[in-house]
Coordinates of C-alpha atoms and ligand atoms in Angstrom, one line a residue:
X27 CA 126.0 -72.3 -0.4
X28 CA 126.6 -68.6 0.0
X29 CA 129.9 -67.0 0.8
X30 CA 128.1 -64.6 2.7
X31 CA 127.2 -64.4 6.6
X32 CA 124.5 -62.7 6.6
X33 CA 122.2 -61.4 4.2
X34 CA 119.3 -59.1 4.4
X35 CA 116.9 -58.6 1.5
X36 CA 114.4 -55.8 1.5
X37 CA 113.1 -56.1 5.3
X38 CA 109.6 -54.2 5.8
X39 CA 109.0 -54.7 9.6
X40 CA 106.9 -52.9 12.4
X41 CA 105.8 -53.0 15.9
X42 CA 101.9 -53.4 16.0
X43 CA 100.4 -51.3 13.7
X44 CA 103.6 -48.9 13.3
X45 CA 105.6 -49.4 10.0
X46 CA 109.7 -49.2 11.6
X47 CA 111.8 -51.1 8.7
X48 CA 111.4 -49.5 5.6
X49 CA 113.1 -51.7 3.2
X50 CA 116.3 -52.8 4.4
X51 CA 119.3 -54.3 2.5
X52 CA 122.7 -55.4 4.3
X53 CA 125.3 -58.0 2.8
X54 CA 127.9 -59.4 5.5
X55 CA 130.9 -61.2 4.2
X56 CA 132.9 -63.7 6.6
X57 CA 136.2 -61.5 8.3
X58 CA 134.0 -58.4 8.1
X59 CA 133.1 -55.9 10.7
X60 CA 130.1 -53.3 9.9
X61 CA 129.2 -50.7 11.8
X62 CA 125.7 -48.9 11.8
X63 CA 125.1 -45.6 12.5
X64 CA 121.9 -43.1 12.5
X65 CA 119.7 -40.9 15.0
X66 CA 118.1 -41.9 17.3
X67 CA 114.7 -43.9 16.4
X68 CA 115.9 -44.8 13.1
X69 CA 115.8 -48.2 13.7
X70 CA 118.9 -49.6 14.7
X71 CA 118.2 -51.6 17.7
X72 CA 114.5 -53.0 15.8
X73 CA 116.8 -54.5 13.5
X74 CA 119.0 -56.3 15.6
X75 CA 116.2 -57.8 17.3
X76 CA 114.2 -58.7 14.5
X77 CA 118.0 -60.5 13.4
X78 CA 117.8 -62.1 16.7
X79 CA 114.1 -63.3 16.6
X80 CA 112.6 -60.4 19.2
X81 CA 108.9 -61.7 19.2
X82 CA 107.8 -58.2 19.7
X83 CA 107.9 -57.4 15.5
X84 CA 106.5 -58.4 12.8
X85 CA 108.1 -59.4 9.8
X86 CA 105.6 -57.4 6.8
X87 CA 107.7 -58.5 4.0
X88 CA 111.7 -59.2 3.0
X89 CA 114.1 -61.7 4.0
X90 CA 117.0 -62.8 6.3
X91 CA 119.3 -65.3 4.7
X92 CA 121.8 -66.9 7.8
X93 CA 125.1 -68.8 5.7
X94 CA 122.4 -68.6 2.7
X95 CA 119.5 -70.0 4.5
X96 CA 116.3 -68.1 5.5
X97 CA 116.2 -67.7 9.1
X98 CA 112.5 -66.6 9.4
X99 CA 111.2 -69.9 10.9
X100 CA 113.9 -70.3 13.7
X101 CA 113.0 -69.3 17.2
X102 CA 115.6 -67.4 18.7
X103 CA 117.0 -69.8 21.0
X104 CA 117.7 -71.8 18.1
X105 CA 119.3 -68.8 16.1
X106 CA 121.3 -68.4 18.5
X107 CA 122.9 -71.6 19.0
X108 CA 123.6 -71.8 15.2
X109 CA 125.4 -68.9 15.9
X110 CA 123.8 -65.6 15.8
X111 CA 125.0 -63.3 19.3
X112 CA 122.9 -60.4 19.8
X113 CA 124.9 -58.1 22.9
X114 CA 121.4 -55.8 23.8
X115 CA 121.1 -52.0 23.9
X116 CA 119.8 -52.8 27.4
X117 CA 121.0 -56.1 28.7
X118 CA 118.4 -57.9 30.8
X119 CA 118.9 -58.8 34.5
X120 CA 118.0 -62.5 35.3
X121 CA 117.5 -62.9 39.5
X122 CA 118.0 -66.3 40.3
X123 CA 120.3 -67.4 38.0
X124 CA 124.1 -67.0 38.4
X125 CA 126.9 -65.8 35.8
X126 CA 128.9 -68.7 35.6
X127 CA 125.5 -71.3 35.5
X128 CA 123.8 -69.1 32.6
X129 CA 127.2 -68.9 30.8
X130 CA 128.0 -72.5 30.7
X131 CA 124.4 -73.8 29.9
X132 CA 124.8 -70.9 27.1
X133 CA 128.3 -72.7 26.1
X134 CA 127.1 -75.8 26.0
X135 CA 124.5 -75.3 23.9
X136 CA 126.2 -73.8 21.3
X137 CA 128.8 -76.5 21.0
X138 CA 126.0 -79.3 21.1
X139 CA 124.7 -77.5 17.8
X140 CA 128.6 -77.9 16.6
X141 CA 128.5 -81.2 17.9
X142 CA 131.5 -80.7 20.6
X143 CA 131.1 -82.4 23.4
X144 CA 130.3 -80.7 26.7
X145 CA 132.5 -78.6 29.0
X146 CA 132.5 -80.1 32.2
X147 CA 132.3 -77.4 35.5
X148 CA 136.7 -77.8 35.8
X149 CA 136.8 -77.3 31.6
X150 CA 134.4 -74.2 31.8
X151 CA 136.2 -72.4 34.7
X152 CA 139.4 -72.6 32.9
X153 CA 138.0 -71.3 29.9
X154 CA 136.1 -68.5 31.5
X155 CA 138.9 -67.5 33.4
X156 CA 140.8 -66.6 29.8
X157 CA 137.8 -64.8 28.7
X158 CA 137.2 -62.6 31.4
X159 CA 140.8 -61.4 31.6
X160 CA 139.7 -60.7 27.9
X161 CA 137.1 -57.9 29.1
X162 CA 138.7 -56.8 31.9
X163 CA 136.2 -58.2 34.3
X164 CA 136.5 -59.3 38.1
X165 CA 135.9 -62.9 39.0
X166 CA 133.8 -61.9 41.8
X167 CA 130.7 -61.2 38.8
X168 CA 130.7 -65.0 38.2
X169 CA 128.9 -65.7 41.1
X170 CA 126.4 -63.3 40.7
X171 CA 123.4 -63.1 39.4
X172 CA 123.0 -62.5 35.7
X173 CA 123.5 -58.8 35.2
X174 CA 121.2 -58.3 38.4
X175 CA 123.0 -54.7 40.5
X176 CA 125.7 -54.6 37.5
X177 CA 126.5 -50.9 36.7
X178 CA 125.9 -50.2 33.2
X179 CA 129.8 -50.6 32.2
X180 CA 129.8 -53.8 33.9
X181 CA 126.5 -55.0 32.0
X182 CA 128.2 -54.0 29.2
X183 CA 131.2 -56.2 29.5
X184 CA 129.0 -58.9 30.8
X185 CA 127.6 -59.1 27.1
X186 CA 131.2 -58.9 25.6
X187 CA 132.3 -62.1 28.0
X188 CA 129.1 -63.6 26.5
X189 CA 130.0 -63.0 22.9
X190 CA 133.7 -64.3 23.4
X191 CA 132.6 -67.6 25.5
X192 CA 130.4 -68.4 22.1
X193 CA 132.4 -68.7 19.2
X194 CA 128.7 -66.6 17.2
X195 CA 129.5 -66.3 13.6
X196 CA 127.9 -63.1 13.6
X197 CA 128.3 -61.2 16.4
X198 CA 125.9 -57.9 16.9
X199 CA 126.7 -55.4 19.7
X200 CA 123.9 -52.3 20.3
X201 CA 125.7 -50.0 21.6
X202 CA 127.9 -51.8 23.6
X203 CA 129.9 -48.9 23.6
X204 CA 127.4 -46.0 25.1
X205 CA 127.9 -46.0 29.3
X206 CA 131.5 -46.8 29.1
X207 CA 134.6 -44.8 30.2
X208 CA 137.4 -44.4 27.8
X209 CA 139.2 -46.8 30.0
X210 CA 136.3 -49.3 29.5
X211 CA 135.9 -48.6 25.8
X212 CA 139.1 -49.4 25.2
X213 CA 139.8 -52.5 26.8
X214 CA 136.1 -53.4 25.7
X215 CA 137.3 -52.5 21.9
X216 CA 140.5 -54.5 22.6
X217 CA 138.3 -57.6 23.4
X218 CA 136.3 -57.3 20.3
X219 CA 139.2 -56.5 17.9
X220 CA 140.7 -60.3 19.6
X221 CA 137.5 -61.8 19.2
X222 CA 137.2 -60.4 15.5
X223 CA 138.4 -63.4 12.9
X224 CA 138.5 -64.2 9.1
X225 CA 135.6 -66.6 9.6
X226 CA 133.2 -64.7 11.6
X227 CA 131.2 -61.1 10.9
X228 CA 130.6 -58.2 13.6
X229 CA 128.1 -55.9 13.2
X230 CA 128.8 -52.3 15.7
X231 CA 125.4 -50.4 16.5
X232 CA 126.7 -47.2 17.7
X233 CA 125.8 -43.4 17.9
X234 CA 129.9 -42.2 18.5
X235 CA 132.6 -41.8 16.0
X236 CA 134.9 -43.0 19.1
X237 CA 134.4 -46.5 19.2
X238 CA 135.7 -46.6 15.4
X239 CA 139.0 -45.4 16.5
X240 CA 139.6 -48.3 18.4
X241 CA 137.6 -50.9 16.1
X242 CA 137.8 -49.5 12.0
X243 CA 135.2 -51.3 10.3
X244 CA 135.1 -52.5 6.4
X245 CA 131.8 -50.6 6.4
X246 CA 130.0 -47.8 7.5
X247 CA 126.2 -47.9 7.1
X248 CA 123.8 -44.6 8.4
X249 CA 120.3 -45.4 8.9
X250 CA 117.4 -43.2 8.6
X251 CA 114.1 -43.7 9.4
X252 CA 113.9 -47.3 8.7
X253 CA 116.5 -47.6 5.6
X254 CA 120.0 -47.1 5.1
X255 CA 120.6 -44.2 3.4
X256 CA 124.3 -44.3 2.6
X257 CA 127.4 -46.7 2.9
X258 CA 131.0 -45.5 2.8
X259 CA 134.6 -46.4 4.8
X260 CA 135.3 -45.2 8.2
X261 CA 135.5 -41.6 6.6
X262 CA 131.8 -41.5 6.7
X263 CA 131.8 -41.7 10.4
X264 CA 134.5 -39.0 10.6
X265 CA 132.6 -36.8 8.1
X266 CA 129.2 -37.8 10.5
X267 CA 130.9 -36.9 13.7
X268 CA 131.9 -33.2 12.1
X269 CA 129.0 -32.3 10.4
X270 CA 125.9 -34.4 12.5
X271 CA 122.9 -36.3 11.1
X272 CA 121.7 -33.0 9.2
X273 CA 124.5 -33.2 6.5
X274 CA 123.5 -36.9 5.4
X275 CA 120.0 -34.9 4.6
X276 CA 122.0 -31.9 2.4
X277 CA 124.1 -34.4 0.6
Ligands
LIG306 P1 117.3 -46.8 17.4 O1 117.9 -48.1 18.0 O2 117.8 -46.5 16.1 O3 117.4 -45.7 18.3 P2 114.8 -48.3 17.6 O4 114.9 -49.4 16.7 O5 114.9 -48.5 19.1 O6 115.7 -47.1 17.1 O7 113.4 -47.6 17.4 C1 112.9 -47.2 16.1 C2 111.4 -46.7 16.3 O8 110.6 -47.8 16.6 C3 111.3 -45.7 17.4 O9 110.4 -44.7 16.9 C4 110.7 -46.5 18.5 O10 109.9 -45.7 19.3 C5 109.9 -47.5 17.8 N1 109.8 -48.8 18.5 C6 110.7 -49.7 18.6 N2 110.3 -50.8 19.4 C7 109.0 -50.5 19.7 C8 108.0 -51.2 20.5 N3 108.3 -52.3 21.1 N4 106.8 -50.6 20.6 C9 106.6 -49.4 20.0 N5 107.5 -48.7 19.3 C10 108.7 -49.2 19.2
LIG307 MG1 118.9 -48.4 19.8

């Protein structure tokens, strides 16, 4: 088996007829946290999906090895309960359906795949109640609908609750941090520096050097139209935030 989360060999992808992965390689090792960076359009939020299953691309040529195994053939209900969290750009709002009902079915799915038995409705609302102390959110949001009149901060922390309730192995978060306040970001950042461990991987999407102060990656990767163009430490990030996007290009 490979020691490695997440592995991603030479991904060609596009939407319709439009080429938007160009060739993309990434290597995730267990207790590691990545964070990508790049313009905007460079294809950041494409390749979170197409790691989540988004049936919108297509897959030209490459692979996406999950623990070692090709995850091409998985729908993504079932990537996800084997343990792939993707927290969206732009979470979804689902009318109908409350918080605390979508996050227990979620739950429970993904500790059937562990084989762990069930929460029942008195296990889940202790749990929960640890986990949204965790993100700093109200109780009241429970009882909601999914997502459905949430301000953007509190969609936001909706998708960190998610990732914490699930236990993901690999744990990818679009720009969780744009739409937050500093206060947010860092009780958001505090969340996801609990929920990072030795066993599991995060991958950071974001446009701002800030988030970095609060969570310091192993890796920094900058993406450019479809590849990444360069890998460093958290310097890179610093060096990105002084200089912008153009001095990538003159370097
Ligand atoms: P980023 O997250 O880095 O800002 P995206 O992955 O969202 O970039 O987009 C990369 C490029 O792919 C952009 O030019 C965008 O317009 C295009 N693209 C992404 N998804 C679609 C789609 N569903 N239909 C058409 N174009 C798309
Ligand atoms: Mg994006």
């Amino acid at each position: 088996m490979s020691n490695l989360i997440l592995e991603i060999k030479d991904l060609h992808a596009s939407v319709g007829d439009i080429p938007i992965l160009k060739g993309v390689n990434l290597s995730i090792a267990p207790g590691e946290i990545h964070a990508i960076m790049g313009p905007n359009g460079s294809g950041k939020s494409t390749l979170s999906k197409i790691i989540a299953g988004h049936p919108a691309y297509s897959l030209l040529s490459g692979d996406i090895l999950f623990f070692g195994e090709s995850i091409l053939k998985m729908e993504p209900d079932e990537r996800a309960r084997a343990g792939i969290f993707l927290a969206f750009q732009y979470p979804v709002e689902i009318p109908g359906v409350s918080n605390a009902d979508f996050l227990r079915i979620a739950v429970n799915a993904r500790r059937k795949f562990k084989e762990l038995p069930e929460l029942s409705p008195l296990e889940f609302f202790q749990l929960i109640t640890e986990k949204i102390n965790l993100v700093g959110m109200k109780e009241s949001f429970l009882a909601r609908n999914v997502n459905e009149g949430f301000s953007g901060g509190e969609k936001k922390r909706n998708e960190i609750l998610q990732m914490a309730l699930l236990d993901s192995s690999l744990s990818i978060l679009d720009e969780t941090d744009s739409g937050l306040d500093i206060d947010a970001l860092r009780i958001i950042a505090q969340g996801i520096n609990t929920l990072a461990t030795r066993t599991n991987s995060i991958v950071l999407i974001t446009h701002y050097q800030r988030l970095l102060d609060y969570i310091v990656p192993d890796y920094v990767h900058i993406m450019s139209q479809g590849k990444i163009v360069r890998t460093g430490d958290v310097s890179l990030a610093q060096n990105l935030e002084k200089h912008g996007y153009d001095w990538i290009k003159e370097t």
